[in-house]
Coordinates of C-alpha atoms and ligand atoms in Angstrom, one line a residue:
M20 CA 0.0 0.0 0.0
V21 CA 1.2 3.4 -0.9
A22 CA 0.8 6.0 1.8
I23 CA -0.7 9.1 0.4
L24 CA 0.4 12.3 2.1
T25 CA -2.1 15.0 2.1
P26 CA -1.4 18.5 3.3
N27 CA -2.7 18.8 6.8
L28 CA -5.2 21.5 6.1
T29 CA -7.1 20.6 9.3
H30 CA -4.1 21.2 11.6
N31 CA -5.5 23.0 14.6
Y32 CA -8.8 23.4 12.9
W33 CA -11.4 24.8 15.3
P34 CA -15.0 24.1 14.2
G35 CA -16.7 26.7 16.4
L36 CA -18.0 26.0 19.9
I37 CA -21.3 24.3 19.0
E38 CA -19.4 21.5 17.2
A39 CA -16.6 21.5 19.8
Y40 CA -18.9 21.0 22.7
R41 CA -22.0 19.5 21.0
S42 CA -22.6 16.8 23.6
F43 CA -22.9 19.5 26.3
L44 CA -25.3 21.7 24.3
P45 CA -29.0 21.6 23.5
V46 CA -28.6 20.9 19.8
S47 CA -29.6 18.1 17.5
S48 CA -28.7 16.9 14.0
S49 CA -31.5 19.1 12.7
T50 CA -30.2 22.3 14.3
P51 CA -28.8 24.6 11.6
V52 CA -25.5 25.7 13.1
V53 CA -25.0 29.4 12.6
T54 CA -21.3 30.0 13.4
L55 CA -18.4 32.4 12.9
L56 CA -16.1 29.8 14.5
E57 CA -16.3 31.6 17.8
G58 CA -14.7 30.3 21.0
N59 CA -11.2 28.8 21.5
T60 CA -9.9 32.1 22.8
P61 CA -6.5 32.2 24.5
L62 CA -5.8 32.0 28.2
I63 CA -2.9 34.4 28.6
P64 CA -0.6 34.4 31.6
V65 CA -0.2 38.0 32.9
S66 CA 3.0 38.2 34.9
A67 CA 2.9 41.9 35.6
I68 CA -0.4 41.6 37.2
A69 CA 0.6 38.4 39.0
S70 CA 3.6 40.1 40.5
Q71 CA 1.3 42.9 41.9
V72 CA -0.6 40.2 43.6
G73 CA 2.5 38.4 44.7
R74 CA 2.9 35.3 47.0
G75 CA 3.2 32.9 44.0
V76 CA -0.3 33.6 42.8
K77 CA -0.7 32.7 39.1
V78 CA -2.9 35.0 37.1
Y79 CA -4.4 34.4 33.6
V80 CA -6.6 36.4 31.4
K81 CA -9.3 34.6 29.4
F82 CA -9.1 36.8 26.4
D83 CA -12.7 36.5 25.1
S84 CA -12.3 39.8 23.2
L85 CA -10.9 37.6 20.4
N86 CA -14.3 36.3 19.4
P87 CA -15.5 37.2 15.9
T88 CA -17.4 40.4 16.9
G89 CA -14.9 41.2 19.6
S90 CA -16.7 40.1 22.7
F91 CA -17.9 37.0 24.7
K92 CA -21.4 37.6 23.5
D93 CA -20.7 35.5 20.4
R94 CA -20.6 32.3 22.6
G95 CA -24.2 32.8 23.5
M96 CA -25.3 34.2 20.2
T97 CA -24.1 31.3 18.0
L98 CA -26.5 29.1 19.9
A99 CA -29.4 31.6 20.4
I100 CA -29.4 32.4 16.6
S101 CA -29.0 28.7 15.6
K102 CA -32.0 27.7 17.8
A103 CA -34.0 30.7 16.6
K104 CA -33.3 29.6 13.0
E105 CA -34.3 26.0 13.9
E106 CA -37.6 27.3 15.3
G107 CA -38.3 29.3 12.1
A108 CA -37.7 32.8 13.4
E109 CA -37.3 35.5 10.8
A110 CA -36.3 38.3 13.2
V111 CA -34.6 38.8 16.5
I112 CA -34.5 41.6 19.0
C113 CA -32.3 42.6 21.9
A114 CA -31.7 45.5 24.3
S115 CA -28.0 46.2 24.6
T116 CA -25.3 48.3 26.0
G117 CA -23.5 47.5 22.8
N118 CA -21.8 44.2 22.6
T119 CA -25.0 42.1 22.5
S120 CA -26.3 44.3 19.7
A121 CA -23.1 43.8 17.6
S122 CA -23.1 40.1 18.1
A123 CA -26.9 39.6 17.5
A124 CA -26.6 41.7 14.3
A125 CA -23.6 39.7 13.0
Y126 CA -25.2 36.3 13.6
A127 CA -28.6 37.3 12.4
S128 CA -27.1 38.6 9.2
R129 CA -25.3 35.3 8.7
A130 CA -28.6 33.4 9.3
G131 CA -30.6 35.6 6.9
M132 CA -32.7 37.2 9.7
Q133 CA -33.5 40.8 10.6
A134 CA -32.0 42.1 13.8
F135 CA -33.6 44.9 15.9
V136 CA -31.4 46.3 18.5
I137 CA -32.6 48.8 21.2
I138 CA -29.9 50.9 22.8
P139 CA -29.7 53.6 25.5
E140 CA -29.2 56.8 23.5
G141 CA -25.7 58.3 24.0
Y142 CA -24.3 55.4 26.0
V143 CA -23.1 52.9 23.5
A144 CA -19.4 52.9 22.6
L145 CA -18.7 53.9 19.0
G146 CA -17.2 50.7 17.8
K147 CA -20.2 48.7 18.9
L148 CA -22.6 51.0 17.2
A149 CA -20.5 50.9 14.0
Q150 CA -20.7 47.1 14.0
A151 CA -24.4 46.9 14.5
L152 CA -25.0 49.3 11.7
L153 CA -22.7 47.7 9.2
Y154 CA -24.0 44.2 10.0
G155 CA -27.3 45.5 8.9
A156 CA -29.4 45.7 12.2
Q157 CA -32.1 48.2 12.7
V158 CA -30.7 50.3 15.5
I159 CA -33.2 52.1 17.7
A160 CA -31.9 54.4 20.3
I161 CA -34.3 55.2 23.2
K162 CA -34.3 58.0 25.7
G163 CA -33.7 55.7 28.6
N164 CA -31.1 53.3 30.1
F165 CA -30.5 49.6 29.4
D166 CA -33.0 48.4 32.1
T167 CA -35.8 50.4 30.3
A168 CA -34.7 49.0 27.0
L169 CA -34.8 45.5 28.3
Q170 CA -38.3 45.9 29.6
I171 CA -39.4 47.2 26.2
V172 CA -37.9 44.3 24.2
R173 CA -39.5 41.8 26.6
D174 CA -42.9 43.4 25.8
I175 CA -42.2 43.5 22.1
S176 CA -41.1 39.9 21.8
A177 CA -44.1 38.8 23.8
N178 CA -46.5 40.5 21.4
Y179 CA -44.8 40.4 18.0
P180 CA -43.0 37.7 15.9
V181 CA -39.5 38.5 17.0
T182 CA -37.3 36.2 19.1
L183 CA -35.6 37.7 22.2
V184 CA -31.9 37.1 22.2
N185 CA -30.9 38.8 25.4
S186 CA -29.6 36.5 28.1
L187 CA -33.2 35.8 29.3
N188 CA -33.1 33.5 26.3
P189 CA -31.7 30.3 27.9
Y190 CA -29.7 29.4 24.8
R191 CA -27.5 32.4 25.4
L192 CA -26.2 31.1 28.8
E193 CA -25.9 27.6 27.4
G194 CA -23.5 28.9 24.8
Q195 CA -21.6 31.2 27.2
K196 CA -20.9 28.3 29.6
T197 CA -18.4 27.1 27.1
G198 CA -16.1 29.8 28.4
A199 CA -15.7 27.8 31.6
F200 CA -15.1 24.6 29.6
E201 CA -12.3 26.2 27.7
V202 CA -10.7 27.5 31.0
V203 CA -10.7 24.0 32.4
D204 CA -9.5 22.4 29.1
S205 CA -6.5 24.8 29.2
L206 CA -5.6 24.5 32.9
R207 CA -6.7 20.9 33.1
S208 CA -8.4 22.0 36.3
A209 CA -10.6 24.8 37.5
P210 CA -9.0 27.9 38.9
D211 CA -9.3 28.9 42.5
W212 CA -10.8 32.2 41.7
L213 CA -12.8 33.3 38.6
C214 CA -12.9 37.1 38.4
I215 CA -15.6 38.3 36.1
P216 CA -17.3 41.6 35.2
V217 CA -21.0 41.7 36.1
G218 CA -23.7 43.7 34.3
N219 CA -26.9 41.9 33.5
A220 CA -25.3 39.0 35.4
G221 CA -25.7 36.4 32.6
N222 CA -22.1 35.6 32.1
I223 CA -21.3 34.8 35.7
S224 CA -24.3 32.5 35.8
A225 CA -23.2 30.8 32.6
Y226 CA -19.6 30.3 33.7
W227 CA -20.9 28.8 37.0
M228 CA -23.2 26.4 35.0
G229 CA -20.2 25.5 32.8
F230 CA -17.9 24.7 35.7
C231 CA -20.6 22.6 37.5
Q232 CA -21.4 20.6 34.4
Y233 CA -17.7 20.0 33.6
R234 CA -17.2 18.8 37.1
E235 CA -20.1 16.4 36.9
A236 CA -18.6 15.1 33.6
G237 CA -15.4 14.4 35.5
K238 CA -13.4 17.1 33.6
C239 CA -12.3 18.8 36.9
R240 CA -12.4 17.9 40.5
R241 CA -13.1 21.3 42.1
L242 CA -15.0 24.5 41.4
P243 CA -13.8 28.0 41.5
Q244 CA -14.9 30.8 43.8
M245 CA -17.0 33.1 41.6
M246 CA -15.8 36.7 42.2
G247 CA -18.1 39.1 40.4
F248 CA -17.3 42.8 40.0
Q249 CA -19.6 45.7 39.3
A250 CA -18.9 49.4 38.8
A251 CA -19.4 51.4 41.9
G252 CA -22.1 53.6 40.3
A253 CA -23.9 50.5 39.0
A254 CA -23.6 47.9 41.7
P255 CA -27.1 46.5 42.5
L256 CA -25.8 43.1 43.5
V257 CA -23.4 44.6 45.9
Q258 CA -26.0 46.9 47.4
G259 CA -28.7 44.2 47.4
K260 CA -31.2 46.4 45.5
P261 CA -31.7 47.7 42.0
V262 CA -30.0 51.0 41.1
A263 CA -32.4 53.4 39.4
A264 CA -29.9 55.6 37.7
P265 CA -26.7 53.5 37.1
E266 CA -23.6 55.5 36.0
T267 CA -20.1 54.4 35.1
I268 CA -17.5 55.0 32.5
A269 CA -17.8 51.2 31.7
T270 CA -20.9 51.7 29.6
A271 CA -21.1 48.0 28.9
I272 CA -22.0 47.3 32.5
R273 CA -24.1 50.4 33.1
I274 CA -27.0 48.2 34.3
G275 CA -29.1 48.8 37.4
N276 CA -31.4 45.8 37.5
P277 CA -29.7 42.6 36.2
A278 CA -32.0 40.1 34.6
S279 CA -30.1 37.1 36.0
W280 CA -30.1 38.4 39.5
D281 CA -31.1 35.2 41.3
K282 CA -28.8 33.0 39.2
A283 CA -25.8 35.2 39.9
I284 CA -26.5 35.3 43.7
A285 CA -26.9 31.5 43.7
A286 CA -23.6 31.1 41.9
A287 CA -21.8 33.4 44.3
N288 CA -23.3 31.7 47.3
A289 CA -22.7 28.1 46.1
S290 CA -19.1 28.9 45.2
K291 CA -18.3 30.9 48.3
G292 CA -17.7 33.8 46.0
E293 CA -18.8 37.4 46.3
F294 CA -19.8 40.6 44.6
N295 CA -17.6 43.7 45.0
S296 CA -17.7 47.1 43.5
V297 CA -14.9 49.0 41.8
T298 CA -14.6 52.7 41.2
D299 CA -14.3 54.1 37.7
E300 CA -10.8 55.4 38.7
D301 CA -9.6 51.9 39.6
I302 CA -11.2 50.4 36.4
L303 CA -9.3 52.9 34.3
A304 CA -6.1 52.1 36.2
A305 CA -6.4 48.4 35.4
Y306 CA -7.4 49.3 31.8
R307 CA -4.2 51.2 31.3
L308 CA -2.2 48.6 33.2
L309 CA -3.4 45.7 31.0
A310 CA -2.5 47.6 27.9
S311 CA 0.8 49.2 28.9
Q312 CA 2.2 46.3 30.9
E313 CA 0.7 43.2 29.3
G314 CA -0.2 44.3 25.8
I315 CA -3.8 43.5 26.3
F316 CA -6.2 46.1 25.0
C317 CA -9.7 45.6 26.4
E318 CA -12.7 47.8 27.0
P319 CA -13.2 49.4 30.5
A320 CA -15.9 47.0 31.5
S321 CA -13.5 44.1 30.9
A322 CA -10.7 45.7 32.9
I323 CA -12.9 45.5 36.0
S324 CA -12.0 41.8 36.5
V325 CA -8.4 42.7 36.9
A326 CA -9.1 45.9 38.9
G327 CA -11.3 43.8 41.2
L328 CA -8.5 41.2 41.7
L329 CA -6.0 43.9 42.6
Q330 CA -8.5 45.4 45.0
L331 CA -8.8 42.0 46.8
K332 CA -5.2 40.9 46.3
E333 CA -4.5 40.5 50.0
R334 CA -7.2 37.9 50.2
V335 CA -6.1 35.6 47.3
P336 CA -4.7 32.4 48.8
S337 CA -1.0 32.0 48.4
G338 CA -0.1 30.0 45.3
A339 CA -3.6 30.2 44.0
T340 CA -4.6 30.2 40.3
V341 CA -6.8 33.1 39.2
V342 CA -8.5 33.6 35.9
C343 CA -9.8 37.1 35.0
V344 CA -12.3 37.0 32.2
V345 CA -11.7 39.8 29.7
T346 CA -14.9 40.1 27.9
G347 CA -14.6 42.8 25.2
N348 CA -12.1 44.3 22.8
G349 CA -10.5 47.7 23.5
L350 CA -11.2 48.7 19.9
K351 CA -14.9 48.9 20.8
D352 CA -14.4 52.1 22.7
P353 CA -11.6 54.2 21.0
D354 CA -12.9 57.4 22.7
C355 CA -12.2 56.0 26.1
A356 CA -8.7 55.0 25.1
I357 CA -7.8 58.3 23.7
N358 CA -9.3 60.3 26.5
H359 CA -7.7 58.2 29.3
S360 CA -4.3 57.3 27.9
K361 CA -1.4 58.8 29.8
N362 CA 0.4 59.7 26.6
G363 CA -1.0 62.4 24.3
V364 CA -0.1 62.5 20.6
K365 CA 3.0 64.7 20.0
S366 CA 1.6 66.6 17.1
S367 CA 2.7 69.0 14.4
V368 CA 6.3 67.8 14.6
A369 CA 8.5 68.9 11.7
P370 CA 9.5 65.9 9.5
D371 CA 13.3 66.4 9.9
L372 CA 15.9 64.4 11.7
E373 CA 16.8 67.1 14.3
A374 CA 13.2 67.9 15.3
M375 CA 12.3 64.2 15.5
A376 CA 15.3 63.3 17.6
K377 CA 14.5 66.1 20.0
V378 CA 10.9 65.0 20.4
M379 CA 12.0 61.4 20.9
G380 CA 14.3 62.5 23.7
F381 CA 17.7 61.7 22.1
Ligands
LIG405 C1 -17.6 43.8 27.7 O1 -24.2 44.1 25.4 O2 -25.2 43.7 28.7 O3 -23.1 40.3 33.3 O4 -26.1 44.5 26.3 O5 -20.4 44.0 27.1 O6 -23.4 38.8 31.3 O7 -24.3 41.2 31.3 C2 -23.0 43.6 27.9 C3 -22.4 43.2 29.0 C4 -19.2 42.4 30.6 C5 -21.4 42.0 31.5 N1 -18.3 42.8 29.7 O8 -21.9 40.7 31.2 C6 -24.9 44.1 26.4 C7 -24.4 43.8 27.8 C8 -18.7 43.4 28.6 C9 -20.1 43.5 28.3 C10 -20.5 42.5 30.4 C11 -21.0 43.0 29.2 P1 -23.3 40.2 31.8

């Protein structure tokens, strides 16, 4: 027999998270898989942050900003849109602080569906808005915040033929739980702490479900403590009551009445985790630190997982392993980067050797 060598085109081929984790997901052979090959994002060791924590603590960033639309929302959206397609939906709707709208718009366009996205006027980062528009969504800005927008889309989807793809849709959390699977697959264990931003509280609930299911399947022996972080001006889970007028620079998590409130509280309680709040100032410090010391450019809401870890660093057990979930790409919010970087542009410099060398400090 002659061995036929074929080029290994499938080397490291990643089929998207529905195929990768099919046996853990509510899909069947008749589910049309709508995918952009999301998932399989890197778990990056962050030594500068680890050294700030000290005492041999190992810190990783789960860099979910590397999903196809630049945020973790794609994990839930591939499943929500695939199931909506299976059920014959022609249109989907969501309320959004930005990332859900970008993701819903992208996956809906791929599925040949119309997306309607309802956003709080003036509070969605530019990159997210740009995405939703170009993917072809109908973007409707309301005079109200995310919580109001969510109530409206619940009412609309109950009365008109549009499928809700916010995280109230259970397929969203089913998809997002794969983030926890990937963390365990990479570490071959669960971390001691999972630090995660909390807005509408879907992702913390999804990660917890993922860790629990993976442990039941024998993929890990232990479970992490779920450490959720909210912005100080939008911290209903810390305060124990809804916040009527949430405010924070981290517009992605500018949410006062999280839809997955009970699930998130249950996750924190069952895991001996907690919710803590972080000031905008500390969020921005971590945002700059991640970029300038680790080369990781994320949006402010994502930096809160690292800001929160640093806030609680004395309490991390020595030698522990910590994973900080970084949920969205820095390119989503260029205004924030430009307004809050320490370095301004050195402008109007004459294009000659002497002037350049002087400006460069030589
Ligand atoms: C970057 O897009 O709610 O606690 O409408 O965009 O699961 O809500 C976004 C939330 C964290 C919080 N990080 O996650 C929306 C939206 C980023 C986010 C969160 C969001 P959840």
